Amino acid sequence: MRGLLTLKDLSCDKIIELIKYAIKLKKGFRISYPDKKIATLFFENSTRTQYSFQCALMNLGIKVIDFDTQLSSIAKGESLYDTVRTFEALGVDGVVIRHSKDRYFDELENIKIPIFNGGDGKANHPTQSLLDLMTIYEEFGKFDGLKCCIVGDISHSRVAHTNIEVMQRLGMDVYISGPEEFNDNSAKWIPFDDAISQMDVIMLLRVQFERHKEKMKMSVEEYHEKYGMTSKRVEKMKENAIIMHPAPINRGVEIADEVAECEKSRIYKQMTNGVYIRMAVISDALDGNL
Ligand code: CP
């Protein structure tokens, strides 16, 4: 299948190439595809991924078809496959899809146009990971040997699962931390306050209450006290260490209000980089390389 479904499909060299292309675009390099049309199909809520894909498409001169799941024939029982097959038949040049089902794209094998995965269930969020990696690369100029701890609701997080796999492949030393009930053993476990003083990157996650089958065992106040990034914890971080978060953020839960935009936070830079990394991915696919 064409496009970008999972980062496991990309070699480390290809990932670095895409990051360098995104940095070139960020510095002002322009390329345009004025005859192309791409549809964005979001079956789950999204602010950053949906609208940064749309900004990326506009920056590339591509016409955006903003699919409305509520007004579409999905409500009449049409399948995902038949919906995407319809866009292909209409002459659309690619689709961006977010869906709550893990690996929804397995049922789209016969689709020939590029599919850009905007997140599938708890499994993959490839462009989020690429923008995270771009932000780390801009900061440190390398991946090998960097220590990163991903903190929070690991078991429900496609961002954690995608990043752990690719960061390890790129030579990073990856840990997880947070409440034991979210530990799915997807990386080495470290107590949060040990991670604070040892890591180059602390990546916080939102508690994904909407995906929980059972209520979290602690209150949000207790969560903030034990696992929240507070000003006191920021003071204990290494001098050049940074704070990341895929967002949306819950100020006062996983991150204190005043820390969200502190000097060590790269949260809004991640969002900016998301536009350029998505431009790079779409451009590379339309050039026939993805
Ligand atoms: N980081 C992220 O995927 O945010 P949205 O859910 O707002 O797209």
Short mmCIF file of N, CA and C in Angstrom, two decimals, residues 61-218:
data_model
loop_
_atom_site.label_atom_id
_atom_site.label_comp_id
_atom_site.label_asym_id
_atom_site.label_seq_id
_atom_site.Cartn_x
_atom_site.Cartn_y
_atom_site.Cartn_z
N GLY A 61 -0.11 23.62 -2.00
CA GLY A 61 -0.99 24.00 -3.11
C GLY A 61 -2.00 22.92 -3.47
N ILE A 62 -2.24 21.98 -2.56
CA ILE A 62 -3.16 20.86 -2.82
C ILE A 62 -4.55 21.24 -2.32
N LYS A 63 -5.58 20.87 -3.10
CA LYS A 63 -6.95 21.16 -2.66
C LYS A 63 -7.37 20.15 -1.60
N VAL A 64 -8.03 20.67 -0.54
CA VAL A 64 -8.40 19.84 0.61
C VAL A 64 -9.89 19.51 0.55
N ILE A 65 -10.21 18.22 0.66
CA ILE A 65 -11.62 17.81 0.80
C ILE A 65 -11.81 17.38 2.25
N ASP A 66 -12.56 18.19 2.98
CA ASP A 66 -12.73 17.98 4.43
C ASP A 66 -13.97 17.11 4.64
N PHE A 67 -13.75 15.79 4.77
CA PHE A 67 -14.85 14.81 4.87
C PHE A 67 -15.54 14.94 6.22
N ASP A 68 -16.87 15.03 6.19
CA ASP A 68 -17.64 15.13 7.43
C ASP A 68 -18.31 13.79 7.71
N THR A 69 -17.80 13.08 8.73
CA THR A 69 -18.32 11.72 9.00
C THR A 69 -19.81 11.76 9.34
N GLN A 70 -20.29 12.84 9.96
CA GLN A 70 -21.70 12.91 10.37
C GLN A 70 -22.64 13.07 9.16
N LEU A 71 -22.16 13.80 8.14
CA LEU A 71 -23.02 14.08 6.97
C LEU A 71 -22.78 13.10 5.83
N SER A 72 -21.87 12.15 6.02
CA SER A 72 -21.51 11.24 4.93
C SER A 72 -22.42 10.01 4.92
N SER A 73 -22.23 9.15 3.93
CA SER A 73 -23.03 7.91 3.84
C SER A 73 -22.55 6.83 4.81
N ILE A 74 -21.51 7.14 5.60
CA ILE A 74 -21.12 6.23 6.70
C ILE A 74 -22.35 6.03 7.60
N ALA A 75 -23.12 7.14 7.80
CA ALA A 75 -24.32 7.08 8.66
C ALA A 75 -25.38 6.14 8.07
N LYS A 76 -25.27 5.83 6.77
CA LYS A 76 -26.23 4.89 6.15
C LYS A 76 -25.67 3.47 6.12
N GLY A 77 -24.51 3.28 6.74
CA GLY A 77 -23.96 1.92 6.84
C GLY A 77 -22.84 1.64 5.86
N GLU A 78 -22.38 2.64 5.11
CA GLU A 78 -21.30 2.39 4.15
C GLU A 78 -20.01 2.07 4.91
N SER A 79 -19.25 1.12 4.39
CA SER A 79 -18.02 0.67 5.07
C SER A 79 -16.88 1.66 4.83
N LEU A 80 -15.82 1.53 5.62
CA LEU A 80 -14.63 2.36 5.42
C LEU A 80 -14.06 2.08 4.03
N TYR A 81 -13.96 0.79 3.67
CA TYR A 81 -13.41 0.44 2.36
C TYR A 81 -14.20 1.13 1.24
N ASP A 82 -15.53 1.02 1.27
CA ASP A 82 -16.34 1.61 0.19
C ASP A 82 -16.25 3.14 0.19
N THR A 83 -16.06 3.72 1.35
CA THR A 83 -15.89 5.19 1.42
C THR A 83 -14.59 5.60 0.73
N VAL A 84 -13.50 4.92 1.09
CA VAL A 84 -12.20 5.28 0.50
C VAL A 84 -12.17 4.93 -0.99
N ARG A 85 -12.78 3.79 -1.34
CA ARG A 85 -12.84 3.37 -2.76
C ARG A 85 -13.61 4.42 -3.57
N THR A 86 -14.63 5.03 -2.94
CA THR A 86 -15.40 6.09 -3.60
C THR A 86 -14.51 7.30 -3.89
N PHE A 87 -13.72 7.72 -2.89
CA PHE A 87 -12.82 8.86 -3.12
C PHE A 87 -11.83 8.56 -4.24
N GLU A 88 -11.36 7.30 -4.27
CA GLU A 88 -10.44 6.90 -5.34
C GLU A 88 -11.14 7.02 -6.70
N ALA A 89 -12.40 6.54 -6.76
CA ALA A 89 -13.17 6.60 -8.02
C ALA A 89 -13.45 8.04 -8.44
N LEU A 90 -13.56 8.95 -7.47
CA LEU A 90 -13.81 10.36 -7.77
C LEU A 90 -12.58 11.09 -8.30
N GLY A 91 -11.42 10.40 -8.26
CA GLY A 91 -10.20 11.00 -8.77
C GLY A 91 -9.39 11.74 -7.72
N VAL A 92 -9.68 11.45 -6.44
CA VAL A 92 -8.90 12.06 -5.36
C VAL A 92 -7.52 11.40 -5.32
N ASP A 93 -6.48 12.18 -5.02
CA ASP A 93 -5.10 11.69 -5.15
C ASP A 93 -4.53 11.07 -3.88
N GLY A 94 -5.29 11.12 -2.78
CA GLY A 94 -4.81 10.52 -1.53
C GLY A 94 -5.81 10.80 -0.43
N VAL A 95 -5.71 10.03 0.65
CA VAL A 95 -6.60 10.27 1.80
C VAL A 95 -5.80 10.23 3.09
N VAL A 96 -6.18 11.09 4.03
CA VAL A 96 -5.65 11.06 5.39
C VAL A 96 -6.76 10.45 6.25
N ILE A 97 -6.43 9.44 7.05
CA ILE A 97 -7.48 8.77 7.85
C ILE A 97 -7.05 8.65 9.32
N ARG A 98 -7.95 9.03 10.21
CA ARG A 98 -7.83 8.66 11.63
C ARG A 98 -9.03 7.79 11.96
N HIS A 99 -8.77 6.68 12.67
CA HIS A 99 -9.85 5.75 13.00
C HIS A 99 -9.56 5.09 14.35
N SER A 100 -10.62 4.77 15.08
CA SER A 100 -10.44 4.18 16.42
C SER A 100 -10.00 2.72 16.38
N LYS A 101 -10.10 2.09 15.21
CA LYS A 101 -9.77 0.66 15.13
C LYS A 101 -8.27 0.47 14.86
N ASP A 102 -7.61 -0.35 15.67
CA ASP A 102 -6.20 -0.67 15.42
C ASP A 102 -6.08 -1.24 14.01
N ARG A 103 -5.12 -0.77 13.23
CA ARG A 103 -4.81 -1.28 11.90
C ARG A 103 -6.05 -1.31 10.98
N TYR A 104 -6.86 -0.25 11.04
CA TYR A 104 -8.03 -0.15 10.15
C TYR A 104 -7.61 -0.32 8.69
N PHE A 105 -6.34 0.01 8.39
CA PHE A 105 -5.88 0.01 7.00
C PHE A 105 -5.71 -1.39 6.42
N ASP A 106 -5.77 -2.42 7.28
CA ASP A 106 -5.67 -3.80 6.75
C ASP A 106 -6.82 -4.10 5.79
N GLU A 107 -7.98 -3.42 6.00
CA GLU A 107 -9.11 -3.68 5.10
C GLU A 107 -9.07 -2.80 3.84
N LEU A 108 -7.99 -2.02 3.69
CA LEU A 108 -7.89 -1.11 2.53
C LEU A 108 -6.80 -1.55 1.55
N GLU A 109 -6.43 -2.83 1.64
CA GLU A 109 -5.31 -3.34 0.83
C GLU A 109 -5.47 -3.09 -0.67
N ASN A 110 -6.71 -3.08 -1.17
CA ASN A 110 -6.91 -2.92 -2.62
C ASN A 110 -6.91 -1.47 -3.09
N ILE A 111 -6.76 -0.54 -2.14
CA ILE A 111 -6.76 0.88 -2.50
C ILE A 111 -5.39 1.23 -3.11
N LYS A 112 -5.41 1.93 -4.23
CA LYS A 112 -4.15 2.23 -4.94
C LYS A 112 -3.60 3.63 -4.60
N ILE A 113 -4.47 4.56 -4.20
CA ILE A 113 -4.00 5.92 -3.91
C ILE A 113 -3.30 5.92 -2.53
N PRO A 114 -2.39 6.87 -2.28
CA PRO A 114 -1.70 6.90 -0.98
C PRO A 114 -2.66 7.14 0.19
N ILE A 115 -2.42 6.41 1.28
CA ILE A 115 -3.19 6.60 2.52
C ILE A 115 -2.21 7.10 3.58
N PHE A 116 -2.56 8.20 4.24
CA PHE A 116 -1.72 8.76 5.29
C PHE A 116 -2.42 8.52 6.62
N ASN A 117 -1.80 7.74 7.48
CA ASN A 117 -2.44 7.35 8.74
C ASN A 117 -2.33 8.48 9.77
N GLY A 118 -3.48 9.01 10.15
CA GLY A 118 -3.52 10.06 11.18
C GLY A 118 -3.75 9.50 12.57
N GLY A 119 -3.54 8.18 12.72
CA GLY A 119 -3.70 7.52 14.02
C GLY A 119 -4.72 6.40 13.94
N ASP A 120 -4.31 5.20 14.37
CA ASP A 120 -5.24 4.06 14.40
C ASP A 120 -5.27 3.47 15.81
N GLY A 121 -6.42 3.61 16.47
CA GLY A 121 -6.64 3.02 17.80
C GLY A 121 -5.48 3.27 18.74
N LYS A 122 -4.98 2.17 19.35
CA LYS A 122 -3.85 2.28 20.29
C LYS A 122 -2.53 1.92 19.59
N ALA A 123 -2.57 1.76 18.26
CA ALA A 123 -1.45 1.12 17.58
C ALA A 123 -0.39 2.06 16.99
N ASN A 124 -0.79 2.93 16.05
CA ASN A 124 0.21 3.72 15.30
C ASN A 124 -0.20 5.19 15.19
N HIS A 125 0.80 6.05 15.23
CA HIS A 125 0.58 7.48 14.92
C HIS A 125 1.88 7.95 14.25
N PRO A 126 2.09 7.50 13.00
CA PRO A 126 3.42 7.70 12.39
C PRO A 126 3.84 9.15 12.20
N THR A 127 2.92 10.04 11.79
CA THR A 127 3.37 11.42 11.58
C THR A 127 3.62 12.14 12.91
N GLN A 128 2.90 11.73 13.98
CA GLN A 128 3.20 12.29 15.32
C GLN A 128 4.62 11.91 15.73
N SER A 129 4.96 10.64 15.52
CA SER A 129 6.30 10.20 15.88
C SER A 129 7.37 10.93 15.07
N LEU A 130 7.10 11.11 13.78
CA LEU A 130 8.08 11.81 12.94
C LEU A 130 8.28 13.25 13.41
N LEU A 131 7.19 13.91 13.81
CA LEU A 131 7.34 15.30 14.27
C LEU A 131 8.04 15.34 15.63
N ASP A 132 7.81 14.32 16.44
CA ASP A 132 8.54 14.23 17.72
C ASP A 132 10.03 14.05 17.45
N LEU A 133 10.34 13.15 16.51
CA LEU A 133 11.75 12.90 16.17
C LEU A 133 12.40 14.13 15.56
N MET A 134 11.65 14.85 14.73
CA MET A 134 12.19 16.09 14.13
C MET A 134 12.55 17.09 15.24
N THR A 135 11.67 17.20 16.23
CA THR A 135 11.90 18.15 17.33
C THR A 135 13.14 17.74 18.13
N ILE A 136 13.31 16.44 18.37
CA ILE A 136 14.49 15.95 19.09
C ILE A 136 15.76 16.19 18.25
N TYR A 137 15.65 15.93 16.94
CA TYR A 137 16.81 16.09 16.06
C TYR A 137 17.24 17.56 15.99
N GLU A 138 16.27 18.46 15.91
CA GLU A 138 16.60 19.90 15.89
C GLU A 138 17.29 20.31 17.20
N GLU A 139 16.90 19.68 18.29
CA GLU A 139 17.44 20.05 19.61
C GLU A 139 18.86 19.51 19.82
N PHE A 140 19.04 18.22 19.50
CA PHE A 140 20.29 17.54 19.87
C PHE A 140 21.17 17.19 18.66
N GLY A 141 20.61 17.24 17.44
CA GLY A 141 21.38 16.92 16.24
C GLY A 141 21.71 15.45 16.09
N LYS A 142 21.09 14.60 16.89
CA LYS A 142 21.37 13.15 16.84
C LYS A 142 20.27 12.42 17.63
N PHE A 143 20.26 11.08 17.51
CA PHE A 143 19.37 10.25 18.32
C PHE A 143 20.17 9.28 19.19
N ASP A 144 21.26 8.77 18.62
CA ASP A 144 22.03 7.71 19.26
C ASP A 144 22.48 8.11 20.67
N GLY A 145 22.13 7.29 21.65
CA GLY A 145 22.58 7.50 23.02
C GLY A 145 21.70 8.42 23.85
N LEU A 146 20.73 9.09 23.24
CA LEU A 146 19.85 9.98 24.02
C LEU A 146 18.92 9.15 24.90
N LYS A 147 18.66 9.67 26.09
CA LYS A 147 17.75 8.96 27.01
C LYS A 147 16.40 9.66 27.03
N CYS A 148 15.34 8.86 26.79
CA CYS A 148 13.98 9.42 26.77
C CYS A 148 13.07 8.59 27.67
N CYS A 149 12.26 9.26 28.48
CA CYS A 149 11.25 8.55 29.26
C CYS A 149 9.86 9.03 28.84
N ILE A 150 9.00 8.09 28.49
CA ILE A 150 7.61 8.40 28.14
C ILE A 150 6.77 8.10 29.38
N VAL A 151 5.98 9.10 29.80
CA VAL A 151 5.36 9.04 31.13
C VAL A 151 3.83 9.11 31.03
N GLY A 152 3.16 8.16 31.65
CA GLY A 152 1.70 8.28 31.78
C GLY A 152 0.94 7.07 31.29
N ASP A 153 -0.09 7.34 30.49
CA ASP A 153 -1.05 6.31 30.07
C ASP A 153 -0.49 5.51 28.89
N ILE A 154 0.59 4.78 29.15
CA ILE A 154 1.33 4.07 28.09
C ILE A 154 0.42 3.07 27.37
N SER A 155 -0.33 2.30 28.14
CA SER A 155 -1.05 1.16 27.54
C SER A 155 -2.12 1.58 26.53
N HIS A 156 -2.64 2.82 26.63
CA HIS A 156 -3.67 3.26 25.69
C HIS A 156 -3.10 4.18 24.61
N SER A 157 -1.77 4.32 24.55
CA SER A 157 -1.18 5.38 23.73
C SER A 157 -0.52 4.87 22.45
N ARG A 158 -1.10 5.26 21.30
CA ARG A 158 -0.45 4.94 20.02
C ARG A 158 0.83 5.75 19.86
N VAL A 159 0.89 6.93 20.50
CA VAL A 159 2.11 7.75 20.42
C VAL A 159 3.26 7.02 21.12
N ALA A 160 2.98 6.48 22.33
CA ALA A 160 4.02 5.75 23.07
C ALA A 160 4.47 4.53 22.27
N HIS A 161 3.52 3.76 21.78
CA HIS A 161 3.88 2.51 21.10
C HIS A 161 4.69 2.78 19.83
N THR A 162 4.30 3.81 19.08
CA THR A 162 5.05 4.14 17.85
C THR A 162 6.44 4.66 18.21
N ASN A 163 6.51 5.55 19.19
CA ASN A 163 7.80 6.16 19.53
C ASN A 163 8.77 5.15 20.14
N ILE A 164 8.29 4.26 20.99
CA ILE A 164 9.20 3.29 21.63
C ILE A 164 9.91 2.47 20.56
N GLU A 165 9.14 1.95 19.60
CA GLU A 165 9.73 1.11 18.55
C GLU A 165 10.77 1.87 17.73
N VAL A 166 10.40 3.08 17.28
CA VAL A 166 11.29 3.79 16.36
C VAL A 166 12.48 4.41 17.10
N MET A 167 12.25 4.89 18.32
CA MET A 167 13.37 5.49 19.07
C MET A 167 14.43 4.44 19.38
N GLN A 168 13.98 3.24 19.74
CA GLN A 168 14.95 2.17 20.03
C GLN A 168 15.74 1.83 18.77
N ARG A 169 15.04 1.79 17.63
CA ARG A 169 15.71 1.48 16.36
C ARG A 169 16.75 2.55 16.01
N LEU A 170 16.49 3.80 16.42
CA LEU A 170 17.42 4.89 16.12
C LEU A 170 18.52 5.01 17.17
N GLY A 171 18.57 4.07 18.12
CA GLY A 171 19.67 4.04 19.10
C GLY A 171 19.40 4.80 20.38
N MET A 172 18.15 5.23 20.61
CA MET A 172 17.84 5.94 21.86
C MET A 172 17.59 4.92 22.97
N ASP A 173 17.84 5.36 24.19
CA ASP A 173 17.64 4.54 25.38
C ASP A 173 16.27 4.94 25.94
N VAL A 174 15.25 4.08 25.75
CA VAL A 174 13.87 4.48 26.02
C VAL A 174 13.32 3.80 27.29
N TYR A 175 12.70 4.60 28.14
CA TYR A 175 12.08 4.12 29.39
C TYR A 175 10.62 4.53 29.39
N ILE A 176 9.85 3.86 30.25
CA ILE A 176 8.47 4.29 30.50
C ILE A 176 8.27 4.46 32.00
N SER A 177 7.30 5.31 32.37
CA SER A 177 7.00 5.54 33.78
C SER A 177 5.55 6.00 33.93
N GLY A 178 5.11 6.11 35.17
CA GLY A 178 3.73 6.53 35.44
C GLY A 178 3.04 5.51 36.32
N PRO A 179 1.72 5.58 36.43
CA PRO A 179 1.00 4.62 37.27
C PRO A 179 1.19 3.18 36.78
N GLU A 180 1.41 2.28 37.72
CA GLU A 180 1.65 0.87 37.38
C GLU A 180 0.52 0.29 36.52
N GLU A 181 -0.73 0.78 36.73
CA GLU A 181 -1.87 0.21 35.97
C GLU A 181 -1.75 0.48 34.46
N PHE A 182 -0.89 1.42 34.05
CA PHE A 182 -0.71 1.71 32.62
C PHE A 182 0.57 1.08 32.06
N ASN A 183 1.30 0.31 32.89
CA ASN A 183 2.55 -0.31 32.44
C ASN A 183 2.23 -1.54 31.61
N ASP A 184 2.53 -1.51 30.32
CA ASP A 184 2.30 -2.69 29.47
C ASP A 184 3.63 -3.34 29.07
N ASN A 185 4.69 -2.99 29.81
CA ASN A 185 6.03 -3.57 29.59
C ASN A 185 6.54 -3.35 28.17
N SER A 186 6.13 -2.26 27.54
CA SER A 186 6.60 -2.00 26.18
C SER A 186 8.02 -1.41 26.16
N ALA A 187 8.55 -1.03 27.32
CA ALA A 187 9.96 -0.60 27.44
C ALA A 187 10.36 -0.78 28.90
N LYS A 188 11.64 -0.43 29.22
CA LYS A 188 12.11 -0.56 30.62
C LYS A 188 11.37 0.43 31.51
N TRP A 189 11.01 -0.01 32.71
CA TRP A 189 10.30 0.84 33.66
C TRP A 189 11.29 1.60 34.53
N ILE A 190 10.99 2.86 34.86
CA ILE A 190 11.85 3.65 35.76
C ILE A 190 10.93 4.49 36.65
N PRO A 191 11.25 4.62 37.95
CA PRO A 191 10.44 5.51 38.80
C PRO A 191 10.50 6.94 38.23
N PHE A 192 9.38 7.66 38.27
CA PHE A 192 9.28 8.97 37.61
C PHE A 192 10.34 9.94 38.12
N ASP A 193 10.53 10.02 39.45
CA ASP A 193 11.47 11.03 39.96
C ASP A 193 12.93 10.67 39.64
N ASP A 194 13.22 9.41 39.37
CA ASP A 194 14.57 9.05 38.87
C ASP A 194 14.71 9.52 37.42
N ALA A 195 13.64 9.33 36.65
CA ALA A 195 13.67 9.74 35.23
C ALA A 195 13.91 11.24 35.10
N ILE A 196 13.28 12.00 35.96
CA ILE A 196 13.38 13.47 35.89
C ILE A 196 14.84 13.94 35.86
N SER A 197 15.67 13.35 36.70
CA SER A 197 17.06 13.84 36.80
C SER A 197 18.01 13.18 35.78
N GLN A 198 17.55 12.10 35.14
CA GLN A 198 18.49 11.34 34.28
C GLN A 198 18.26 11.52 32.77
N MET A 199 17.06 11.96 32.37
CA MET A 199 16.69 11.90 30.95
C MET A 199 17.07 13.16 30.17
N ASP A 200 17.28 12.99 28.86
CA ASP A 200 17.42 14.14 27.95
C ASP A 200 16.04 14.62 27.49
N VAL A 201 15.11 13.67 27.38
CA VAL A 201 13.75 14.00 26.93
C VAL A 201 12.75 13.35 27.88
N ILE A 202 11.86 14.18 28.42
CA ILE A 202 10.71 13.66 29.17
C ILE A 202 9.49 13.90 28.29
N MET A 203 8.86 12.80 27.86
CA MET A 203 7.67 12.93 27.02
C MET A 203 6.44 12.55 27.84
N LEU A 204 5.62 13.55 28.12
CA LEU A 204 4.41 13.32 28.93
C LEU A 204 3.26 12.91 28.02
N LEU A 205 2.35 12.14 28.57
CA LEU A 205 1.14 11.73 27.83
C LEU A 205 -0.09 12.18 28.58
N ARG A 206 -1.15 12.41 27.83
CA ARG A 206 -2.46 12.68 28.42
C ARG A 206 -3.05 11.36 28.92
N VAL A 207 -3.76 11.39 30.04
CA VAL A 207 -4.52 10.22 30.47
C VAL A 207 -5.74 10.12 29.56
N GLN A 208 -5.85 9.00 28.82
CA GLN A 208 -6.91 8.89 27.80
C GLN A 208 -8.17 8.24 28.40
N PHE A 209 -8.85 9.05 29.23
CA PHE A 209 -10.03 8.53 29.94
C PHE A 209 -11.03 7.89 28.98
N GLU A 210 -11.15 8.43 27.77
CA GLU A 210 -12.15 7.94 26.82
C GLU A 210 -11.87 6.51 26.34
N ARG A 211 -10.62 6.03 26.52
CA ARG A 211 -10.29 4.67 26.09
C ARG A 211 -10.30 3.68 27.26
N HIS A 212 -10.53 4.18 28.49
CA HIS A 212 -10.45 3.30 29.66
C HIS A 212 -11.72 2.45 29.79
N LYS A 213 -11.52 1.14 30.04
CA LYS A 213 -12.67 0.27 30.32
C LYS A 213 -13.02 0.36 31.79
N GLU A 214 -11.99 0.62 32.64
CA GLU A 214 -12.23 0.78 34.09
C GLU A 214 -11.72 2.14 34.51
N LYS A 215 -12.30 2.67 35.61
CA LYS A 215 -11.92 3.98 36.11
C LYS A 215 -10.45 3.95 36.59
N MET A 216 -9.71 5.04 36.34
CA MET A 216 -8.33 5.10 36.84
C MET A 216 -8.33 4.96 38.36
N LYS A 217 -7.29 4.28 38.88
CA LYS A 217 -7.29 3.96 40.31
C LYS A 217 -6.99 5.16 41.21
N MET A 218 -6.51 6.26 40.63
CA MET A 218 -6.21 7.44 41.48
C MET A 218 -6.94 8.67 40.94
#
